[in-house]
PDB file of C-alpha atoms in Angstrom:
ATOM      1  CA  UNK A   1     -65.278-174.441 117.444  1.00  0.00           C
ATOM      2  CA  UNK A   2     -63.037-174.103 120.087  1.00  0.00           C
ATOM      3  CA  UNK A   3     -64.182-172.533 123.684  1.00  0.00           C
ATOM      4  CA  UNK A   4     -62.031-170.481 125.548  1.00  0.00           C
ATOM      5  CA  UNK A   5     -62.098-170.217 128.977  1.00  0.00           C
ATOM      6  CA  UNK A   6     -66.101-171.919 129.386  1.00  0.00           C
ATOM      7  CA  UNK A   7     -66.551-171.633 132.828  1.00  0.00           C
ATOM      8  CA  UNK A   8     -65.967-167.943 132.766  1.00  0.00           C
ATOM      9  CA  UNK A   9     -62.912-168.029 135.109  1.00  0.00           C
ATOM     10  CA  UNK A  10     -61.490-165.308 133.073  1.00  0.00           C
ATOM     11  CA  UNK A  11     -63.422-162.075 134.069  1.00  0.00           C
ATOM     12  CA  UNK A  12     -64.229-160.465 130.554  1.00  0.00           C
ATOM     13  CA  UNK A  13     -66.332-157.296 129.349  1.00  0.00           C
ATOM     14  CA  UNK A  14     -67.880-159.786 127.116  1.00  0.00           C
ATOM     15  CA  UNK A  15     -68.382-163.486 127.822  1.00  0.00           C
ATOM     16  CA  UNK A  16     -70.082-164.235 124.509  1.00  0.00           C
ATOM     17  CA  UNK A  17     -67.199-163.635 122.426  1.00  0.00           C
ATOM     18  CA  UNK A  18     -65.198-166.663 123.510  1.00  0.00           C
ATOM     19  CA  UNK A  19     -65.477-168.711 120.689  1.00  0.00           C
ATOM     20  CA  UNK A  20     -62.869-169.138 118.123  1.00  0.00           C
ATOM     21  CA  UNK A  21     -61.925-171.108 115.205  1.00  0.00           C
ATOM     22  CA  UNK A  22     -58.935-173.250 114.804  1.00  0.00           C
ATOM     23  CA  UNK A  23     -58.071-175.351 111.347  1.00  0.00           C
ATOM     24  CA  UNK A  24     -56.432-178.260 111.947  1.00  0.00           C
ATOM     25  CA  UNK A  25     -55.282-181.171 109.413  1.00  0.00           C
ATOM     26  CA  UNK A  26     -55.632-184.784 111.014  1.00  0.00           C
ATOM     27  CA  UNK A  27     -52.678-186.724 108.832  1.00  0.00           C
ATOM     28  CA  UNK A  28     -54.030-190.659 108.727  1.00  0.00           C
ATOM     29  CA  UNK A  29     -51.439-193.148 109.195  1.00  0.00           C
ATOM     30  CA  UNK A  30     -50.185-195.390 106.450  1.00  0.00           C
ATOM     31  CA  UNK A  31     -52.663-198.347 106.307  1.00  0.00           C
ATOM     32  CA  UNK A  32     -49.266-200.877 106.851  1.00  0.00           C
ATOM     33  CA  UNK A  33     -48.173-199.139 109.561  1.00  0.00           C
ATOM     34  CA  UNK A  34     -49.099-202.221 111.997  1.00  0.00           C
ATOM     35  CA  UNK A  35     -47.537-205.371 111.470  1.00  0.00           C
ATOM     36  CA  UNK A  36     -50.927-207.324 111.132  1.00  0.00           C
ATOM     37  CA  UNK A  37     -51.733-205.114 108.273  1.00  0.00           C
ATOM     38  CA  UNK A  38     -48.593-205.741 106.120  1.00  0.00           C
ATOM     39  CA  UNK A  39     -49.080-205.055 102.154  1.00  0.00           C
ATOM     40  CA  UNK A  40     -48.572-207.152 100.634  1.00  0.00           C
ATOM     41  CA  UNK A  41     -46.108-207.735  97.904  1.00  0.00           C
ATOM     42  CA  UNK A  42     -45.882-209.129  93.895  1.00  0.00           C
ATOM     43  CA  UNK A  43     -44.224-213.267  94.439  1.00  0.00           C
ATOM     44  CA  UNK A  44     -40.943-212.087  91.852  1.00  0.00           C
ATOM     45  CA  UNK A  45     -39.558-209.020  91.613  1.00  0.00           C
ATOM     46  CA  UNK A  46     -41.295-205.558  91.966  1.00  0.00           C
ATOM     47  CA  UNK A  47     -40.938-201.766  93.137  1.00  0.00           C
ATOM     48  CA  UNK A  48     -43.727-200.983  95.462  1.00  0.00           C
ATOM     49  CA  UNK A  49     -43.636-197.445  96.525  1.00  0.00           C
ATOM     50  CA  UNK A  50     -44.018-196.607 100.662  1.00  0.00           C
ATOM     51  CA  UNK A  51     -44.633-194.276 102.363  1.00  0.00           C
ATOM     52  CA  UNK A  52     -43.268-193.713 106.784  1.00  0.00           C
ATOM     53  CA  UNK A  53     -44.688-190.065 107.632  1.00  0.00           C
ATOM     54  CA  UNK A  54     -47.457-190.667 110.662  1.00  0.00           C
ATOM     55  CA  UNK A  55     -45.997-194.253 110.944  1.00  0.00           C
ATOM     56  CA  UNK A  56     -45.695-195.396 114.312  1.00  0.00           C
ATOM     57  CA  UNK A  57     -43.266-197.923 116.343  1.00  0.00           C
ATOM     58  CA  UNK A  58     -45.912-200.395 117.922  1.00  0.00           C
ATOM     59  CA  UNK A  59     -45.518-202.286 120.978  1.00  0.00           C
ATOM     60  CA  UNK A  60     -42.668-205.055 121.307  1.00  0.00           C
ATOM     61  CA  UNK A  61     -41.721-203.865 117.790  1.00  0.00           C
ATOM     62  CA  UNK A  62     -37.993-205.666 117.387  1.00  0.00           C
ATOM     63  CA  UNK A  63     -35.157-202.921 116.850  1.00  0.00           C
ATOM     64  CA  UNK A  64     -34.118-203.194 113.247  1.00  0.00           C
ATOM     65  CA  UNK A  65     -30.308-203.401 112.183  1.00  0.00           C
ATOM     66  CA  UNK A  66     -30.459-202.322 115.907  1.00  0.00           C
ATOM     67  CA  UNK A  67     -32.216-199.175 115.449  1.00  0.00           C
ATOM     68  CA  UNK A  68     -35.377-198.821 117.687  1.00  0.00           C
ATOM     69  CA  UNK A  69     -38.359-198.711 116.131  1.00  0.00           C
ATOM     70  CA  UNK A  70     -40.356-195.485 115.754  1.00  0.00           C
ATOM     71  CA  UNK A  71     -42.365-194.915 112.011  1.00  0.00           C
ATOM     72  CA  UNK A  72     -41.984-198.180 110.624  1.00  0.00           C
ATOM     73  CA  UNK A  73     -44.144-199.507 107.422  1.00  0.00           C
ATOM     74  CA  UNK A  74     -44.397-203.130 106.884  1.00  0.00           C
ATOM     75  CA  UNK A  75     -44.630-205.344 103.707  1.00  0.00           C
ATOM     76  CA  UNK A  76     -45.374-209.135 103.052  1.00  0.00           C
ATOM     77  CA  UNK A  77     -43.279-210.965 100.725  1.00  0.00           C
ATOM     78  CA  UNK A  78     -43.621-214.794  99.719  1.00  0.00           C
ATOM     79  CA  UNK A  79     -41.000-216.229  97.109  1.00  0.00           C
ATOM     80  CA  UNK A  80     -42.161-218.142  94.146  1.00  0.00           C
ATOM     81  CA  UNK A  81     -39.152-220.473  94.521  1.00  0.00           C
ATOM     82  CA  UNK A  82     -36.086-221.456  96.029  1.00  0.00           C
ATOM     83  CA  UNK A  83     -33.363-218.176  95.207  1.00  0.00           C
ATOM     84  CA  UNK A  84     -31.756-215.103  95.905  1.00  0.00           C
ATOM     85  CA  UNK A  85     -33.479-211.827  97.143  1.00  0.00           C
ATOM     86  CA  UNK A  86     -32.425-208.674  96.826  1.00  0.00           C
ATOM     87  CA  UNK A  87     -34.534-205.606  98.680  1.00  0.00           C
ATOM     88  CA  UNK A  88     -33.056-201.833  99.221  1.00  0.00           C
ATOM     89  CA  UNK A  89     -34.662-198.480  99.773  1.00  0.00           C
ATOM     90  CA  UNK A  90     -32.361-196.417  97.596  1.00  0.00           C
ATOM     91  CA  UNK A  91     -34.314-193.321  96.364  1.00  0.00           C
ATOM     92  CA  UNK A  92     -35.948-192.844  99.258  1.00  0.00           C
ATOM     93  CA  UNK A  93     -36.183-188.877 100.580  1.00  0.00           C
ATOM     94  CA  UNK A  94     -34.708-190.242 103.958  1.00  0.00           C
ATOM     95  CA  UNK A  95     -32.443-191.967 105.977  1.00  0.00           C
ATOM     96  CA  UNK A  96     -34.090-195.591 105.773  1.00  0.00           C
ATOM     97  CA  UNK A  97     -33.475-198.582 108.061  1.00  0.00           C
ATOM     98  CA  UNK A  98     -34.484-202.146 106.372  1.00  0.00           C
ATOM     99  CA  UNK A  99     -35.031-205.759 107.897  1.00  0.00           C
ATOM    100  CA  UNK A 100     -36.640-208.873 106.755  1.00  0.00           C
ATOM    101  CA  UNK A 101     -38.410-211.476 109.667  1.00  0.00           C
ATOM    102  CA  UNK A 102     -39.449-214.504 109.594  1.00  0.00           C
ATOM    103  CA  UNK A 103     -42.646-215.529 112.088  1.00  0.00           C
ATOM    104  CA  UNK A 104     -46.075-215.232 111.746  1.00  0.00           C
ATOM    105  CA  UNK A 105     -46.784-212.707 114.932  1.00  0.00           C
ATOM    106  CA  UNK A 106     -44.799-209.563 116.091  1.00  0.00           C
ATOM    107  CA  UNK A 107     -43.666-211.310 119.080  1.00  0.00           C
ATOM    108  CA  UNK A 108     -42.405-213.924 117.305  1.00  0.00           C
ATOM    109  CA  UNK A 109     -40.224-212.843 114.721  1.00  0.00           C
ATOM    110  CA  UNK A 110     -36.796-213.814 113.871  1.00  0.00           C
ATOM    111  CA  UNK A 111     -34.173-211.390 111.609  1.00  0.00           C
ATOM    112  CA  UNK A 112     -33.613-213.067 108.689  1.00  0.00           C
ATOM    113  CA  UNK A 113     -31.464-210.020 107.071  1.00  0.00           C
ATOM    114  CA  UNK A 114     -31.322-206.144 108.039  1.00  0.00           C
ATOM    115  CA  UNK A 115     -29.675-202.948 107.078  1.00  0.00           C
ATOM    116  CA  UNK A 116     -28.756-199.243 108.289  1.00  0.00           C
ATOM    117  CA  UNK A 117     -27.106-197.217 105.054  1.00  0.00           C
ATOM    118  CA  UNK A 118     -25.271-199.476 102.431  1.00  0.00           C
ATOM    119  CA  UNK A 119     -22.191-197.748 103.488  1.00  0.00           C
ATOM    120  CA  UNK A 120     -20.997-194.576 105.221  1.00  0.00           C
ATOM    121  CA  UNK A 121     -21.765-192.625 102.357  1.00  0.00           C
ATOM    122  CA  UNK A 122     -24.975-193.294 101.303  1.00  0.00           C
ATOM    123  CA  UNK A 123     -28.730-193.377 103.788  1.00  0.00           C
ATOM    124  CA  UNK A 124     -30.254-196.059 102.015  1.00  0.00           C
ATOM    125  CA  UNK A 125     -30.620-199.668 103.139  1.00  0.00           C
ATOM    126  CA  UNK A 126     -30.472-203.140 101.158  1.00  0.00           C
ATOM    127  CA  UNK A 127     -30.602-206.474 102.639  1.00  0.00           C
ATOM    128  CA  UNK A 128     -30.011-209.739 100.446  1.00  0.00           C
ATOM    129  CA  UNK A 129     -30.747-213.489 101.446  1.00  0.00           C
ATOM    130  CA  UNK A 130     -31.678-216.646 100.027  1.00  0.00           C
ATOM    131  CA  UNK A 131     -35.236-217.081 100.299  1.00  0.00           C
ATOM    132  CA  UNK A 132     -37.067-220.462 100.682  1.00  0.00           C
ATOM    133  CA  UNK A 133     -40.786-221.036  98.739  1.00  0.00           C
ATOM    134  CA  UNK A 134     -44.001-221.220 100.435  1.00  0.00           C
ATOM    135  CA  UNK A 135     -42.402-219.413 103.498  1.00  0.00           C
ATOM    136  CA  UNK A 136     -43.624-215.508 104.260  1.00  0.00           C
ATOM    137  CA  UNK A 137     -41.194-212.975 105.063  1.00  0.00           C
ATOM    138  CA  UNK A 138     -42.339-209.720 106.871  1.00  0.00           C
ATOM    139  CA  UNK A 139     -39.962-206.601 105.667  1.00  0.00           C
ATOM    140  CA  UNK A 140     -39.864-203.613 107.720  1.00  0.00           C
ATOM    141  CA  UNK A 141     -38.756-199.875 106.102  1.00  0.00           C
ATOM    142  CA  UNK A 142     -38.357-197.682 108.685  1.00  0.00           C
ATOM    143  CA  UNK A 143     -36.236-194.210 108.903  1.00  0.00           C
ATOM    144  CA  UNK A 144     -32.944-193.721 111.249  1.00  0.00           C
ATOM    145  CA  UNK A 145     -34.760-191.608 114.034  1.00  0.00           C
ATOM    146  CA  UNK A 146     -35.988-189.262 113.799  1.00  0.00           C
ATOM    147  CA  UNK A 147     -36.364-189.698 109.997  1.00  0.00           C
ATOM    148  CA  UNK A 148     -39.259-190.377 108.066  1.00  0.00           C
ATOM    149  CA  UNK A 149     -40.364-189.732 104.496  1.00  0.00           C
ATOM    150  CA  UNK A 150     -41.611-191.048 100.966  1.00  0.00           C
ATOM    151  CA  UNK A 151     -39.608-193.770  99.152  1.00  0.00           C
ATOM    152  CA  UNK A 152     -39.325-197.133  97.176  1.00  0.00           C
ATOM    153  CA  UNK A 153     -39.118-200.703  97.735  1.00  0.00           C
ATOM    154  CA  UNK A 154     -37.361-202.253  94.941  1.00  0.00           C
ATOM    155  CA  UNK A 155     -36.941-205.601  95.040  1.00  0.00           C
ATOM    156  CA  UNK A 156     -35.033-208.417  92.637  1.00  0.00           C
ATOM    157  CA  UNK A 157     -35.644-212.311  92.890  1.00  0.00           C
ATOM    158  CA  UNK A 158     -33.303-214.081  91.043  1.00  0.00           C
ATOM    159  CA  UNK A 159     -34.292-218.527  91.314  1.00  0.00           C
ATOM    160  CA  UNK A 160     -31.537-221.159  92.261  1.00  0.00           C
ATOM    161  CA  UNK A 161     -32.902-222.935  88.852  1.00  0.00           C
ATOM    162  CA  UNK A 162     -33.885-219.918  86.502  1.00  0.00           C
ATOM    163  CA  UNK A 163     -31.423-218.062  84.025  1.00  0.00           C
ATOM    164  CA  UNK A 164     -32.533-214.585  85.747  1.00  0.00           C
ATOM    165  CA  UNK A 165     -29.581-212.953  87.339  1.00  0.00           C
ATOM    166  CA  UNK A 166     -29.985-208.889  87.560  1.00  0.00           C
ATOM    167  CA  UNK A 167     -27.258-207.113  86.318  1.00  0.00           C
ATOM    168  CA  UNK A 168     -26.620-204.906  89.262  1.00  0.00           C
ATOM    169  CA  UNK A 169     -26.252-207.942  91.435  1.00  0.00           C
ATOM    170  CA  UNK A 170     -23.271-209.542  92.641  1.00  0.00           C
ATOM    171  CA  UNK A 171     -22.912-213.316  91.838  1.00  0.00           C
ATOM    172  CA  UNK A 172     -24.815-215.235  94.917  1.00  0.00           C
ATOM    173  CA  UNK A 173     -21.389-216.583  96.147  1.00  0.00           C
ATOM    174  CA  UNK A 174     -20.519-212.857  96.736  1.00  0.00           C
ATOM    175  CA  UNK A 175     -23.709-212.156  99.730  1.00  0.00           C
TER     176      UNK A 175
END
């Protein structure tokens, strides 16, 4: 319940009647909304789904594709092998923002790739870059402010050694 006016500043015929009910809906915030609590992602290729309504922008956050921070997600990604990566957020109901870090704490991250719309005509993001084994890259989706919404995270891994090479990606000479 909710008590209006308790200390009876208001002078009323009836003092009794100042309670009232209010419904209210307390949204959680996605559970990799903090960088320490990254999800984690499959080693090869995948298509996680995400999700940045409630996210929040935490404190010394880096700007990604120099866009400031404000309902990012976050995702852990380790590749199996030496190759090419391929991440992008097309699909998503929003206008996404995408960047991949490399560092083990927020405050010590370097950009490794990162992304604001493919082009001028579309609002999703992709970022490509060779990725090296046995080191962890921390991805970040967040929305062009102030957007925010539901969306995908597919990603391709394509090894320097392996006969994989997704047909919707350029040749590696072409990133």
């Amino acid at each position: 319940y909710l008590h209006v006016d308790p200390d009876a500043e208001v002078t009323e015929s009836n003092e009794t009647n100042n309670l009232a009910t209010v419904a209210y809906t307390v949204r959680a915030r996605p559970v990799n909304d903090d960088f320490e609590q990254r999800e984690a992602l499959p080693s090869g290729s995948a298509n996680v789904p995400g999700r940045t309504v409630n996210a929040t922008a935490q404190p010394g956050e880096p700007a990604h594709a120099g866009t400031a921070a404000h309902a990012s997600i976050w995702f852990r990604w380790t590749p199996p092998a030496t190759g090419y990566v391929t991440f992008r957020t097309q699909g998503s109901s929003f206008d996404t923002v995408l960047a991949a870090y490399r560092g083990g704490t927020l405050g010590a991250l370097l950009e490794v790739a990162s992304n604001d719309d493919v082009d001028a005509a579309t609002t999703w993001s992709e970022i490509r870059f060779l990725a090296l084994p046995e080191v962890s890259y921390a991805l970040a989706v967040d929305g062009a402010a102030p957007a925010a919404g539901d969306g995908t995270l597919p990603g391709w891994f394509a090894p320097i050694d392996g006969p994989f090479v997704p047909n919707d990606l350029p040749p590696p000479g072409d990133w």
